Amino acid sequence: MKRLWMIVCLLLATSTQTQAGGGSFERLCDTLTGNCCDSSGCDARDNCGSWYAQTEAVFLSPLDTANSQVFSLVNTAPATTITAATSVDADEFTATPRLTLGRQFRNGWGLQARYWDLNVVDGNGFAGPFAGVGVPPSLELLGGVDSVQAYTIDVEATKCVCIRGRRMLGTFGVRHGALEHRTTQSAFGVDTGLDNFVLSAVNENAFHGTGVTYSLMGTRPLSSKCFSLYAGGRLSHLFGEGRSISNTSAIVASPFGTAASTNGAVAFDDEILTIFESQVGLQWARCLLDCRAKCFARIGFEYQYWTADDNLSTATSFAAGPAGGASVSATSADFDTHFVGLGFSTGFAW
């Protein structure tokens, strides 16, 4: 009996020390929320091993180097040259979904899968002539459409630790992703010989590849235990093929007939696409169901930078009439693309 009492007292002392912060439970934390305990008094043991799901609405605007397209009309009598250099850049803020599903075990290790998708389309139209209003020669831009598409799929191992009250989450895994940028533009021209010109240009850049991704995310509780600051960064290196395509077309219709010129250029190359991502913002978390589950919400700033080696292509088309001619050239941009915006997310751990 005496030995039994000694064992019970030893177990009670060990349990008290663990809850006070001396045991392993204090060093573990929930993967997404970064808090083992909050103002509701949840114990670390109830939330360190859990499933979790997160849905995000990230409002991003792509800022990239726009594809270059130049339209020119040359009139022989009188000698006149009109040039219109233009570009259309999809820079609208668009809601992009990002979904995360994962499992963290009680030793701090875990697995998670993430999916993110972006699709931005921006069209620009021009109401009137660009030059020579109402009097030939004139060159009128008809408008254009620019689109940017990107997506990423991640499968990662995760590790969560607590260091001096700050929760840190590190990840390492495999990422598959793609980036596509397409621009179309057209113009209409008339010279003094009443020759009508229709000019068009198309540029396309695309990359698809697979590689590695790794990240580090940290949270720091504020004075109110329900709120904390979060910040993190992610770096990815994708290996794949980059493609650049430029196509141009010039058509002239005159009293003597019709002529057309069409040209294209394609460039392929093995590329390494590097993606840098950063996030910073405010998080709120609360335990539910007697500490058996937890909900959380976040709002913050996000920045992404996608870059690869230049892989340019250029195409030029020219059509001539009795009184002059018109040309169009198209040069594709590089892969450098910036994404900036705000993210709103909610999640649940159980």
Tab-separated table of N, CA, C and O in Angstrom, residues 4 12 42 68 74 88 106-108 113 128 132 148 155 184 207 217 228 241-242 255 263 267 279 287 295 311:
chain	number	residue	atom	x	y	z
A	4	LEU	N	2.150	1.893	-3.389
A	4	LEU	CA	1.104	2.378	-4.279
A	4	LEU	C	0.906	3.884	-4.117
A	4	LEU	O	0.768	4.626	-5.092
A	12	LEU	N	1.065	12.309	-9.929
A	12	LEU	CA	0.457	13.622	-9.770
A	12	LEU	C	1.475	14.732	-9.922
A	12	LEU	O	1.220	15.769	-10.544
A	42	CYS	N	-8.287	26.189	-22.812
A	42	CYS	CA	-8.070	24.872	-23.392
A	42	CYS	C	-6.686	24.349	-23.039
A	42	CYS	O	-5.709	25.094	-23.025
A	68	SER	N	4.696	43.453	-75.566
A	68	SER	CA	4.838	44.654	-76.386
A	68	SER	C	4.298	44.404	-77.792
A	68	SER	O	4.654	43.415	-78.440
A	74	VAL	N	2.059	53.485	-92.894
A	74	VAL	CA	2.907	54.356	-93.700
A	74	VAL	C	2.132	54.766	-94.951
A	74	VAL	O	1.683	53.902	-95.727
A	88	VAL	N	-1.671	45.781	-73.188
A	88	VAL	CA	-2.795	45.556	-72.295
A	88	VAL	C	-2.291	44.709	-71.142
A	88	VAL	O	-1.649	43.685	-71.354
A	106	ARG	N	0.666	14.133	-32.474
A	106	ARG	CA	1.012	14.706	-31.177
A	106	ARG	C	2.502	14.964	-31.007
A	106	ARG	O	2.912	15.656	-30.086
A	107	ASN	N	3.340	14.412	-31.866
A	107	ASN	CA	4.778	14.682	-31.773
A	107	ASN	C	5.188	15.920	-32.568
A	107	ASN	O	6.371	16.225	-32.692
A	108	GLY	N	4.197	16.671	-33.113
A	108	GLY	CA	4.499	17.892	-33.843
A	108	GLY	C	4.661	17.709	-35.335
A	108	GLY	O	4.652	18.694	-36.080
A	113	ALA	N	-2.029	19.106	-47.581
A	113	ALA	CA	-2.161	19.320	-49.027
A	113	ALA	C	-2.805	20.680	-49.237
A	113	ALA	O	-3.727	21.063	-48.503
A	128	GLY	N	-12.154	55.785	-80.031
A	128	GLY	CA	-11.980	56.590	-81.237
A	128	GLY	C	-10.652	56.367	-81.913
A	128	GLY	O	-9.838	55.565	-81.471
A	132	GLY	N	-4.947	61.006	-86.677
A	132	GLY	CA	-5.590	61.421	-87.917
A	132	GLY	C	-7.101	61.358	-87.822
A	132	GLY	O	-7.760	60.706	-88.628
A	148	VAL	N	-4.208	36.274	-67.310
A	148	VAL	CA	-3.161	35.626	-66.524
A	148	VAL	C	-3.792	34.474	-65.767
A	148	VAL	O	-4.800	34.665	-65.061
A	155	VAL	N	1.957	19.107	-51.738
A	155	VAL	CA	1.858	18.015	-50.770
A	155	VAL	C	3.112	18.094	-49.907
A	155	VAL	O	4.236	17.965	-50.417
A	184	THR	N	-3.905	39.701	-76.566
A	184	THR	CA	-4.331	39.917	-77.955
A	184	THR	C	-4.639	41.397	-78.144
A	184	THR	O	-5.142	42.063	-77.244
A	207	PHE	N	4.338	28.346	-68.655
A	207	PHE	CA	5.274	27.457	-67.961
A	207	PHE	C	4.476	26.437	-67.167
A	207	PHE	O	3.504	26.776	-66.481
A	217	MET	N	6.295	29.554	-41.076
A	217	MET	CA	5.235	30.427	-40.601
A	217	MET	C	5.316	30.517	-39.085
A	217	MET	O	5.517	29.509	-38.407
A	228	SER	N	-3.545	37.047	-32.267
A	228	SER	CA	-2.097	36.909	-32.442
A	228	SER	C	-1.710	37.455	-33.807
A	228	SER	O	-2.541	37.573	-34.708
A	241	GLU	N	9.210	23.201	-68.638
A	241	GLU	CA	9.444	23.812	-69.949
A	241	GLU	C	8.720	25.143	-70.050
A	241	GLU	O	7.534	25.242	-69.740
A	242	GLY	N	9.452	26.161	-70.469
A	242	GLY	CA	8.864	27.458	-70.747
A	242	GLY	C	8.599	27.615	-72.235
A	242	GLY	O	9.408	27.201	-73.071
A	255	PRO	N	-8.938	49.025	-103.745
A	255	PRO	CA	-9.727	48.879	-104.979
A	255	PRO	C	-9.134	47.879	-105.951
A	255	PRO	O	-9.817	47.427	-106.879
A	263	ASN	N	2.651	35.903	-89.768
A	263	ASN	CA	3.927	35.367	-89.307
A	263	ASN	C	3.826	34.968	-87.845
A	263	ASN	O	2.990	35.503	-87.090
A	267	ALA	N	9.361	29.929	-79.133
A	267	ALA	CA	10.602	29.646	-78.420
A	267	ALA	C	10.296	28.695	-77.269
A	267	ALA	O	9.391	28.954	-76.464
A	279	GLN	N	3.466	36.428	-46.306
A	279	GLN	CA	2.189	36.777	-45.695
A	279	GLN	C	2.439	37.408	-44.332
A	279	GLN	O	3.365	37.009	-43.614
A	287	CYS	N	-11.426	28.198	-28.920
A	287	CYS	CA	-11.708	26.777	-28.735
A	287	CYS	C	-13.207	26.541	-28.604
A	287	CYS	O	-13.954	27.375	-28.098
A	295	CYS	N	-11.836	26.950	-33.872
A	295	CYS	CA	-12.056	27.706	-35.099
A	295	CYS	C	-11.147	28.929	-35.087
A	295	CYS	O	-10.726	29.395	-34.014
A	311	ASN	N	12.743	34.119	-72.095
A	311	ASN	CA	12.518	33.181	-73.200
A	311	ASN	C	11.632	33.895	-74.212
A	311	ASN	O	10.433	33.643	-74.316
